mmCIF file of C-alpha atoms in Angstrom:
data_model
loop_
_atom_site.group_PDB
_atom_site.id
_atom_site.type_symbol
_atom_site.label_atom_id
_atom_site.label_comp_id
_atom_site.label_asym_id
_atom_site.label_seq_id
_atom_site.Cartn_x
_atom_site.Cartn_y
_atom_site.Cartn_z
ATOM 1 C CA MET W 159 91.105 98.691 140.263
ATOM 2 C CA PRO W 160 91.544 96.387 137.268
ATOM 3 C CA TRP W 161 88.581 94.181 138.185
ATOM 4 C CA LEU W 162 86.335 97.125 137.283
ATOM 5 C CA GLY W 163 87.895 97.598 133.863
ATOM 6 C CA GLN W 164 85.177 95.946 131.764
ATOM 7 C CA ALA W 165 82.364 97.735 133.597
ATOM 8 C CA TRP W 166 84.222 101.037 133.136
ATOM 9 C CA GLN W 167 84.749 100.459 129.421
ATOM 10 C CA ARG W 168 81.028 99.859 128.959
ATOM 11 C CA ILE W 169 80.323 103.189 130.665
ATOM 12 C CA GLN W 170 82.895 104.959 128.484
ATOM 13 C CA GLN W 171 81.325 103.471 125.362
ATOM 14 C CA ARG W 172 77.845 104.556 126.394
ATOM 15 C CA LEU W 173 79.107 108.078 126.978
ATOM 16 C CA ALA W 174 80.906 108.112 123.631
ATOM 17 C CA ASP W 175 77.694 106.985 121.917
ATOM 18 C CA ASP W 176 75.602 109.512 123.879
ATOM 19 C CA ARG W 177 73.629 106.620 125.390
ATOM 20 C CA LEU W 178 74.427 107.107 129.066
ATOM 21 C CA PRO W 179 71.106 106.760 130.951
ATOM 22 C CA HIS W 180 69.855 109.481 133.262
ATOM 23 C CA ALA W 181 69.920 107.120 136.261
ATOM 24 C CA LEU W 182 72.315 104.286 137.087
ATOM 25 C CA VAL W 183 72.386 101.858 139.997
ATOM 26 C CA ILE W 184 76.010 100.998 140.778
ATOM 27 C CA ALA W 185 75.726 97.723 142.695
ATOM 28 C CA GLY W 186 78.305 95.482 144.323
ATOM 29 C CA GLU W 187 79.723 94.095 147.522
ATOM 30 C CA ARG W 188 80.957 96.407 150.233
ATOM 31 C CA GLY W 189 84.563 97.319 149.500
ATOM 32 C CA VAL W 190 84.535 96.489 145.787
ATOM 33 C CA GLY W 191 84.891 100.142 144.731
ATOM 34 C CA LYS W 192 81.316 101.349 144.079
ATOM 35 C CA ARG W 193 81.783 104.882 145.374
ATOM 36 C CA ALA W 194 85.132 105.278 143.628
ATOM 37 C CA PHE W 195 83.435 104.137 140.401
ATOM 38 C CA ALA W 196 80.653 106.706 140.892
ATOM 39 C CA ASP W 197 83.175 109.483 141.591
ATOM 40 C CA ALA W 198 85.163 108.573 138.472
ATOM 41 C CA LEU W 199 81.999 108.631 136.382
ATOM 42 C CA ALA W 200 81.097 112.057 137.789
ATOM 43 C CA ARG W 201 84.553 113.356 136.785
ATOM 44 C CA LEU W 202 84.225 111.958 133.270
ATOM 45 C CA ARG W 203 80.648 113.210 132.856
ATOM 46 C CA LEU W 204 81.579 116.765 133.795
ATOM 47 C CA CYS W 205 84.994 117.016 132.109
ATOM 48 C CA GLY W 206 85.074 120.032 129.814
ATOM 49 C CA ARG W 207 87.341 118.453 127.202
ATOM 50 C CA PRO W 208 87.557 114.647 127.432
ATOM 51 C CA VAL W 209 90.487 113.067 125.634
ATOM 52 C CA SER W 210 90.718 109.764 123.792
ATOM 53 C CA GLY W 211 92.150 106.944 125.881
ATOM 54 C CA SER W 212 94.165 103.910 124.818
ATOM 55 C CA LEU W 213 91.065 102.139 123.476
ATOM 56 C CA GLY W 214 89.743 105.233 121.750
ATOM 57 C CA LEU W 215 87.217 105.758 124.554
ATOM 58 C CA PRO W 216 86.730 109.075 126.411
ATOM 59 C CA VAL W 217 88.858 109.821 129.471
ATOM 60 C CA ALA W 218 88.651 112.873 131.742
ATOM 61 C CA CYS W 219 91.454 115.265 130.834
ATOM 62 C CA GLY W 220 92.340 116.040 134.457
ATOM 63 C CA GLN W 221 93.346 119.609 133.597
ATOM 64 C CA CYS W 222 90.238 121.613 132.764
ATOM 65 C CA LYS W 223 88.365 123.712 135.321
ATOM 66 C CA GLN W 224 85.720 120.992 135.745
ATOM 67 C CA CYS W 225 88.333 118.338 136.474
ATOM 68 C CA GLU W 226 90.133 120.584 138.940
ATOM 69 C CA LEU W 227 86.899 121.276 140.824
ATOM 70 C CA THR W 228 85.841 117.621 140.966
ATOM 71 C CA ALA W 229 89.346 116.578 142.074
ATOM 72 C CA ALA W 230 89.146 119.128 144.885
ATOM 73 C CA GLY W 231 85.692 117.898 145.908
ATOM 74 C CA SER W 232 84.267 121.381 145.441
ATOM 75 C CA HIS W 233 82.388 121.177 142.152
ATOM 76 C CA PRO W 234 79.011 122.921 142.586
ATOM 77 C CA ASP W 235 77.403 120.654 139.979
ATOM 78 C CA VAL W 236 78.203 117.457 141.883
ATOM 79 C CA ARG W 237 76.166 116.631 144.955
ATOM 80 C CA VAL W 238 76.516 113.623 147.247
ATOM 81 C CA TYR W 239 73.723 112.447 149.523
ATOM 82 C CA ALA W 240 74.570 109.820 152.139
ATOM 83 C CA PRO W 241 73.108 108.459 155.395
ATOM 84 C CA GLU W 242 73.399 110.891 158.264
ATOM 85 C CA LYS W 243 73.143 110.282 162.012
ATOM 86 C CA SER W 244 69.921 108.321 161.564
ATOM 87 C CA ARG W 245 71.869 105.875 159.339
ATOM 88 C CA MET W 246 69.312 106.519 156.595
ATOM 89 C CA VAL W 247 69.056 108.868 153.637
ATOM 90 C CA LYS W 248 66.272 111.239 154.673
ATOM 91 C CA VAL W 249 63.411 112.684 152.687
ATOM 92 C CA SER W 250 64.810 116.202 153.246
ATOM 93 C CA GLN W 251 68.000 115.153 151.427
ATOM 94 C CA VAL W 252 66.014 113.747 148.493
ATOM 95 C CA ARG W 253 63.968 116.945 148.285
ATOM 96 C CA GLU W 254 67.241 118.875 148.118
ATOM 97 C CA LEU W 255 68.366 116.496 145.346
ATOM 98 C CA SER W 256 65.119 117.142 143.458
ATOM 99 C CA ALA W 257 65.676 120.909 143.622
ATOM 100 C CA PHE W 258 69.267 120.406 142.452
ATOM 101 C CA ALA W 259 68.080 118.266 139.515
ATOM 102 C CA VAL W 260 65.734 120.910 138.102
ATOM 103 C CA ALA W 261 68.146 123.821 138.583
ATOM 104 C CA SER W 262 70.563 124.892 135.864
ATOM 105 C CA PRO W 263 74.212 123.807 136.102
ATOM 106 C CA GLN W 264 76.375 126.467 137.732
ATOM 107 C CA VAL W 265 79.729 126.021 135.989
ATOM 108 C CA ALA W 266 79.509 122.808 133.918
ATOM 109 C CA HIS W 267 77.338 121.625 131.051
ATOM 110 C CA HIS W 268 75.818 118.894 133.227
ATOM 111 C CA LYS W 269 75.048 117.924 136.849
ATOM 112 C CA VAL W 270 75.650 114.683 138.738
ATOM 113 C CA ALA W 271 73.925 113.598 141.961
ATOM 114 C CA ILE W 272 75.300 110.597 143.855
ATOM 115 C CA ILE W 273 73.189 108.794 146.448
ATOM 116 C CA ASP W 274 75.788 106.888 148.446
ATOM 117 C CA ARG W 275 73.914 103.887 149.873
ATOM 118 C CA ALA W 276 70.632 104.264 148.037
ATOM 119 C CA ASP W 277 69.653 101.021 149.744
ATOM 120 C CA GLN W 278 69.369 103.076 152.933
ATOM 121 C CA LEU W 279 66.670 105.427 151.714
ATOM 122 C CA ASN W 280 63.836 105.552 154.211
ATOM 123 C CA ILE W 281 60.386 104.928 152.771
ATOM 124 C CA ASN W 282 59.473 108.607 152.475
ATOM 125 C CA ALA W 283 62.799 109.402 150.807
ATOM 126 C CA ALA W 284 62.360 106.491 148.382
ATOM 127 C CA ASN W 285 58.914 107.710 147.387
ATOM 128 C CA ALA W 286 60.228 111.251 146.913
ATOM 129 C CA LEU W 287 63.050 109.953 144.719
ATOM 130 C CA LEU W 288 60.527 108.223 142.462
ATOM 131 C CA LYS W 289 59.156 111.593 141.377
ATOM 132 C CA THR W 290 62.613 112.731 140.266
ATOM 133 C CA LEU W 291 63.234 109.462 138.421
ATOM 134 C CA GLU W 292 59.887 109.710 136.657
ATOM 135 C CA GLU W 293 60.676 113.207 135.374
ATOM 136 C CA PRO W 294 64.338 112.956 134.261
ATOM 137 C CA GLN W 295 66.257 116.108 133.408
ATOM 138 C CA ALA W 296 68.415 116.024 130.276
ATOM 139 C CA ASP W 297 71.289 117.784 132.055
ATOM 140 C CA THR W 298 71.303 115.603 135.195
ATOM 141 C CA THR W 299 72.711 112.131 135.863
ATOM 142 C CA LEU W 300 71.697 110.259 139.014
ATOM 143 C CA LEU W 301 74.083 107.617 140.399
ATOM 144 C CA LEU W 302 72.585 105.329 143.045
ATOM 145 C CA VAL W 303 75.153 103.280 144.966
ATOM 146 C CA GLN W 304 73.727 99.989 146.263
ATOM 147 C CA GLU W 305 75.413 97.419 148.470
ATOM 148 C CA SER W 306 74.722 93.812 147.537
ATOM 149 C CA GLY W 307 72.160 92.164 149.786
ATOM 150 C CA ARG W 308 70.520 95.496 150.661
ATOM 151 C CA PRO W 309 67.391 95.840 148.535
ATOM 152 C CA LEU W 310 66.113 98.858 146.640
ATOM 153 C CA LEU W 311 62.431 99.410 146.074
ATOM 154 C CA PRO W 312 61.493 97.622 142.819
ATOM 155 C CA THR W 313 59.852 100.816 141.587
ATOM 156 C CA ILE W 314 63.189 102.648 141.919
ATOM 157 C CA ARG W 315 65.292 99.870 140.426
ATOM 158 C CA SER W 316 62.960 99.527 137.424
ATOM 159 C CA ARG W 317 63.581 103.189 136.508
ATOM 160 C CA CYS W 318 67.370 102.808 136.482
ATOM 161 C CA GLN W 319 69.906 100.804 134.546
ATOM 162 C CA VAL W 320 72.165 98.626 136.691
ATOM 163 C CA VAL W 321 75.952 98.443 136.592
ATOM 164 C CA ALA W 322 76.987 95.358 138.575
ATOM 165 C CA LEU W 323 80.587 95.580 139.812
ATOM 166 C CA PRO W 324 82.309 92.190 140.200
ATOM 167 C CA LEU W 325 84.698 90.980 142.856
ATOM 168 C CA PRO W 326 88.193 90.159 141.596
ATOM 169 C CA ALA W 327 89.897 86.794 141.806
ATOM 170 C CA MET W 328 91.791 86.344 145.075
ATOM 171 C CA SER W 329 95.178 86.603 143.324
ATOM 172 C CA GLU W 330 94.176 89.839 141.596
ATOM 173 C CA ALA W 331 92.879 91.326 144.853
ATOM 174 C CA GLN W 332 96.067 90.416 146.706
ATOM 175 C CA ALA W 333 98.241 91.895 143.963
ATOM 176 C CA TRP W 334 96.245 95.136 144.093
ATOM 177 C CA ILE W 335 96.659 95.447 147.884
ATOM 178 C CA GLU W 336 100.396 94.845 147.545
ATOM 179 C CA ARG W 337 100.602 97.583 144.889
ATOM 180 C CA GLN W 338 98.979 100.037 147.312
ATOM 181 C CA GLY W 339 101.801 99.291 149.725
ATOM 182 C CA ARG W 340 104.461 99.877 147.123
ATOM 183 C CA SER W 341 102.803 103.181 146.166
ATOM 184 C CA ALA W 342 102.780 104.240 149.802
ATOM 185 C CA ASP W 343 106.414 103.275 150.313
ATOM 186 C CA SER W 344 107.505 105.258 147.251
ATOM 187 C CA GLY W 345 105.363 108.297 148.093
ATOM 188 C CA ASP W 346 103.310 107.713 144.974
ATOM 189 C CA GLY W 347 100.028 109.061 146.181
ATOM 190 C CA ALA W 348 98.719 106.444 148.598
ATOM 191 C CA SER W 349 98.049 107.848 152.026
ATOM 192 C CA GLY W 350 97.507 106.412 155.479
ATOM 193 C CA GLY W 351 99.073 103.198 156.752
ATOM 194 C CA GLU W 352 99.227 101.128 153.593
ATOM 195 C CA VAL W 353 100.331 97.507 153.353
ATOM 196 C CA SER W 354 103.417 96.469 151.411
ATOM 197 C CA SER W 355 104.127 93.147 149.733
ATOM 198 C CA ASP W 356 106.945 92.182 152.082
ATOM 199 C CA GLY W 357 104.866 92.356 155.237
ATOM 200 C CA GLU W 358 105.681 95.915 156.214
ATOM 201 C CA VAL W 359 103.431 98.941 156.593
ATOM 202 C CA SER W 360 104.286 102.541 155.870
ATOM 203 C CA SER W 361 105.412 104.609 158.824
ATOM 204 C CA ASP W 362 101.964 105.872 159.786
ATOM 205 C CA GLY W 363 100.343 102.414 159.673
ATOM 206 C CA GLU W 364 99.398 100.563 162.832
ATOM 207 C CA ALA W 365 99.317 96.960 161.605
ATOM 208 C CA SER W 366 101.832 94.686 159.906
ATOM 209 C CA ALA W 367 100.620 92.467 157.101
ATOM 210 C CA GLY W 368 102.401 89.926 154.959
ATOM 211 C CA SER W 369 100.898 87.682 152.311
ATOM 212 C CA ASP W 370 99.169 85.471 154.879
ATOM 213 C CA ALA W 371 97.618 88.482 156.592
ATOM 214 C CA ILE W 372 96.441 89.886 153.260
ATOM 215 C CA ARG W 373 94.813 86.583 152.345
ATOM 216 C CA ARG W 374 93.136 86.421 155.739
ATOM 217 C CA ALA W 375 91.846 89.989 155.407
ATOM 218 C CA LEU W 376 90.460 89.126 151.985
ATOM 219 C CA LEU W 377 88.683 86.086 153.409
ATOM 220 C CA LEU W 378 87.173 88.211 156.179
ATOM 221 C CA SER W 379 86.106 90.871 153.669
ATOM 222 C CA GLY W 380 84.480 88.355 151.357
ATOM 223 C CA GLY W 381 87.144 89.050 148.725
ATOM 224 C CA ALA W 382 86.539 92.823 148.546
ATOM 225 C CA PRO W 383 89.972 94.448 148.132
ATOM 226 C CA ARG W 384 89.203 97.942 149.406
ATOM 227 C CA LEU W 385 87.519 96.561 152.516
ATOM 228 C CA ALA W 386 90.408 94.156 153.097
ATOM 229 C CA LEU W 387 92.847 97.066 152.842
ATOM 230 C CA GLU W 388 90.763 98.984 155.369
ATOM 231 C CA TYR W 389 90.934 95.996 157.714
ATOM 232 C CA LEU W 390 94.704 95.726 157.340
ATOM 233 C CA THR W 391 95.422 99.382 157.981
ATOM 234 C CA GLY W 392 92.877 99.916 160.767
ATOM 235 C CA ASP W 393 92.056 98.274 164.070
ATOM 236 C CA PHE W 394 89.176 96.089 162.864
ATOM 237 C CA ILE W 395 91.030 92.766 162.872
ATOM 238 C CA GLY W 396 92.216 93.165 166.464
ATOM 239 C CA LEU W 397 88.766 94.232 167.658
ATOM 240 C CA ARG W 398 87.195 91.397 165.689
ATOM 241 C CA GLU W 399 89.507 88.826 167.289
ATOM 242 C CA THR W 400 88.549 90.097 170.728
ATOM 243 C CA ALA W 401 84.852 89.978 169.827
ATOM 244 C CA PHE W 402 85.117 86.454 168.423
ATOM 245 C CA GLU W 403 86.873 85.174 171.533
ATOM 246 C CA ALA W 404 84.125 86.733 173.677
ATOM 247 C CA PHE W 405 81.536 85.137 171.378
ATOM 248 C CA ARG W 406 83.204 81.723 171.657
ATOM 249 C CA GLN W 407 83.397 81.922 175.446
ATOM 250 C CA PHE W 408 79.793 83.079 175.719
ATOM 251 C CA MET W 409 78.595 80.202 173.540
ATOM 252 C CA LYS W 410 80.257 77.820 176.031
ATOM 253 C CA GLY W 411 78.724 79.637 178.987
ATOM 254 C CA GLN W 412 82.114 80.837 180.242
ATOM 255 C CA VAL W 413 81.343 84.583 180.318
ATOM 256 C CA PRO W 414 78.096 86.513 180.912
ATOM 257 C CA VAL W 415 76.330 88.232 178.041
ATOM 258 C CA THR W 416 77.228 91.694 179.371
ATOM 259 C CA GLU W 417 80.938 90.945 179.061
ATOM 260 C CA ALA W 418 80.593 89.453 175.581
ATOM 261 C CA ALA W 419 78.427 92.339 174.375
ATOM 262 C CA ARG W 420 81.023 94.893 175.491
ATOM 263 C CA ALA W 421 83.524 93.385 173.072
ATOM 264 C CA PHE W 422 81.067 93.903 170.219
ATOM 265 C CA LYS W 423 80.260 97.420 171.372
ATOM 266 C CA ALA W 424 83.879 98.352 170.641
ATOM 267 C CA LEU W 425 83.312 97.326 167.007
ATOM 268 C CA GLY W 426 80.274 99.567 166.585
ATOM 269 C CA LEU W 427 76.798 98.550 165.502
ATOM 270 C CA GLU W 428 77.312 98.191 161.738
ATOM 271 C CA ALA W 429 80.504 96.126 162.061
ATOM 272 C CA THR W 430 78.826 93.986 164.728
ATOM 273 C CA LEU W 431 75.814 93.306 162.524
ATOM 274 C CA THR W 432 78.019 92.556 159.527
ATOM 275 C CA LEU W 433 80.009 90.072 161.608
ATOM 276 C CA PHE W 434 76.898 88.233 162.837
ATOM 277 C CA GLU W 435 75.537 88.321 159.291
ATOM 278 C CA GLN W 436 78.708 86.732 157.922
ATOM 279 C CA TRP W 437 78.647 83.994 160.566
ATOM 280 C CA ALA W 438 75.003 83.219 159.797
ATOM 281 C CA ALA W 439 75.805 83.065 156.078
ATOM 282 C CA ASP W 440 78.712 80.708 156.820
ATOM 283 C CA LEU W 441 76.386 78.548 158.913
ATOM 284 C CA ALA W 442 74.040 78.331 155.916
ATOM 285 C CA ARG W 443 76.930 77.399 153.600
ATOM 286 C CA LEU W 444 78.127 74.678 155.948
ATOM 287 C CA SER W 445 74.583 73.332 156.354
ATOM 288 C CA ALA W 446 74.405 73.037 152.555
ATOM 289 C CA GLY W 447 77.743 71.220 152.336
ATOM 290 C CA GLY W 448 79.855 74.276 151.509
ATOM 291 C CA GLU W 449 82.770 75.921 153.289
ATOM 292 C CA SER W 450 83.019 78.713 155.828
ATOM 293 C CA ARG W 451 84.608 81.964 154.662
ATOM 294 C CA ASP W 452 85.710 82.788 158.214
ATOM 295 C CA PRO W 453 88.514 80.363 159.105
ATOM 296 C CA ASP W 454 88.476 81.318 162.791
ATOM 297 C CA ALA W 455 84.784 80.507 163.243
ATOM 298 C CA ALA W 456 84.718 77.459 160.951
ATOM 299 C CA ASP W 457 84.983 74.763 163.643
ATOM 300 C CA MET W 458 82.268 76.219 165.846
ATOM 301 C CA LEU W 459 79.959 76.877 162.905
ATOM 302 C CA ARG W 460 80.537 73.361 161.542
ATOM 303 C CA PHE W 461 79.601 71.976 164.969
ATOM 304 C CA LEU W 462 76.336 73.944 164.926
ATOM 305 C CA ALA W 463 75.592 73.129 161.283
ATOM 306 C CA GLY W 464 75.723 69.429 162.100
ATOM 307 C CA ARG W 465 73.074 69.819 164.783
ATOM 308 C CA HIS W 466 70.505 72.123 163.158
ATOM 309 C CA PRO W 467 68.507 72.264 159.919
ATOM 310 C CA PRO W 468 69.577 74.844 157.306
ATOM 311 C CA TRP W 469 66.622 77.152 157.968
ATOM 312 C CA VAL W 470 68.080 78.062 161.364
ATOM 313 C CA ALA W 471 70.645 80.244 159.585
ATOM 314 C CA GLN W 472 67.823 82.192 157.949
ATOM 315 C CA ARG W 473 66.310 82.844 161.354
ATOM 316 C CA LEU W 474 69.624 84.313 162.500
ATOM 317 C CA LEU W 475 69.837 86.473 159.369
ATOM 318 C CA ASP W 476 66.309 87.740 160.082
ATOM 319 C CA ALA W 477 67.446 88.701 163.590
ATOM 320 C CA VAL W 478 70.317 90.723 162.080
ATOM 321 C CA ARG W 479 67.892 92.509 159.754
ATOM 322 C CA GLU W 480 65.721 93.405 162.743
ATOM 323 C CA SER W 481 68.754 94.848 164.518
ATOM 324 C CA ARG W 482 69.732 96.800 161.419
ATOM 325 C CA ALA W 483 66.228 98.256 161.238
ATOM 326 C CA ALA W 484 66.466 99.168 164.934
ATOM 327 C CA GLY W 485 69.744 100.933 164.188
ATOM 328 C CA VAL W 486 67.810 103.537 162.218
ATOM 329 C CA TYR W 487 66.444 104.690 165.568
ATOM 330 C CA ASN W 488 69.896 104.774 167.189
ATOM 331 C CA ALA W 489 69.528 101.473 168.993
ATOM 332 C CA SER W 490 72.241 100.571 171.487
ATOM 333 C CA PRO W 491 75.008 98.440 169.910
ATOM 334 C CA GLU W 492 75.449 96.652 173.237
ATOM 335 C CA LEU W 493 71.748 95.767 173.516
ATOM 336 C CA GLU W 494 71.539 94.575 169.920
ATOM 337 C CA ALA W 495 74.688 92.484 170.372
ATOM 338 C CA SER W 496 73.165 90.946 173.515
ATOM 339 C CA ARG W 497 69.996 90.024 171.656
ATOM 340 C CA LEU W 498 71.931 88.372 168.852
ATOM 341 C CA LEU W 499 74.244 86.581 171.260
ATOM 342 C CA PHE W 500 71.257 84.977 173.009
ATOM 343 C CA ALA W 501 69.845 83.894 169.631
ATOM 344 C CA TRP W 502 73.121 82.160 168.828
ATOM 345 C CA GLN W 503 73.582 80.619 172.261
ATOM 346 C CA ALA W 504 70.146 79.022 171.972
ATOM 347 C CA LEU W 505 71.641 76.806 169.241
ATOM 348 C CA MET W 506 74.093 75.158 171.649
ATOM 349 C CA PRO W 507 73.082 71.717 172.884
ATOM 350 C CA GLY W 508 71.267 71.980 176.203
ATOM 351 C CA ARG W 509 70.883 75.752 175.855
ATOM 352 C CA ARG W 510 67.896 77.958 175.259
ATOM 353 C CA ALA W 511 67.495 81.692 174.687
ATOM 354 C CA GLY W 512 68.164 83.657 177.863
#
């Protein structure tokens, strides 16, 4: 992931200078490579005999016992805490992290704890994490993965140093996706249905994707290469097209809300909320004289932007946040989609919320 090269070199330099902080927030857009960056840092931090890379900076050797254990995902001194069924990181997980932090390393000289989606800590878990951050252990590094647009408590963020991961240029992202396809075709370590540069997909893929499809996936992913690759090799784009058509028909009053909501149910709650969030953000951009990132929805959103003040988009974004909060309590994707659909339909001339 060459777009992460500068951020990675800064981390290597800090480690070489023995200045790596005890807690880092790794922040960036969904699909930019935050978790992969955290995993790579965990491997480097625990490597038993780092070697000097091309720039004279430390690189994990890949051969010692520590590297073998981290590569296998079975290192006892690496722990990962992520949202569970409640879609939040729970206080019980943070308490387990706290116990891990104060314990001695089992096989390495150090320990690493990764909170994957630290922006989804519930309030009790966030408060519990503060205690661990306030009493750092010299042999423990905490890596907090944060998705852009999802806030952390200021008290947590102020106790960490932030590594902001950038999005690549569109050409760089497209070239990277094409390389994944070539690796898959040659058996060079890529797995799953990967996309190739000539529009083909490896034998276990389910979608075909040429340059135009890659560019479209990148537009839909906001330029995040790993997310775009996921779209290309999964069923998201087909489900999204079905959901958008249902959305378009519902906005015109051609189908009932129950039928439109079923199309979004197939996407799942998080993908549904992300889609409505992206459309609301595009509406805001168009209202401010910008361009829509979603080419399929651009005409409809431009029509609405010309008939409403810019603050209407914020109201729609607030509705998405309410649905995301409801998702913590296992809200029905179909019901949340229905609520958001009515909020959007109310923007159509002569319509009001149902």
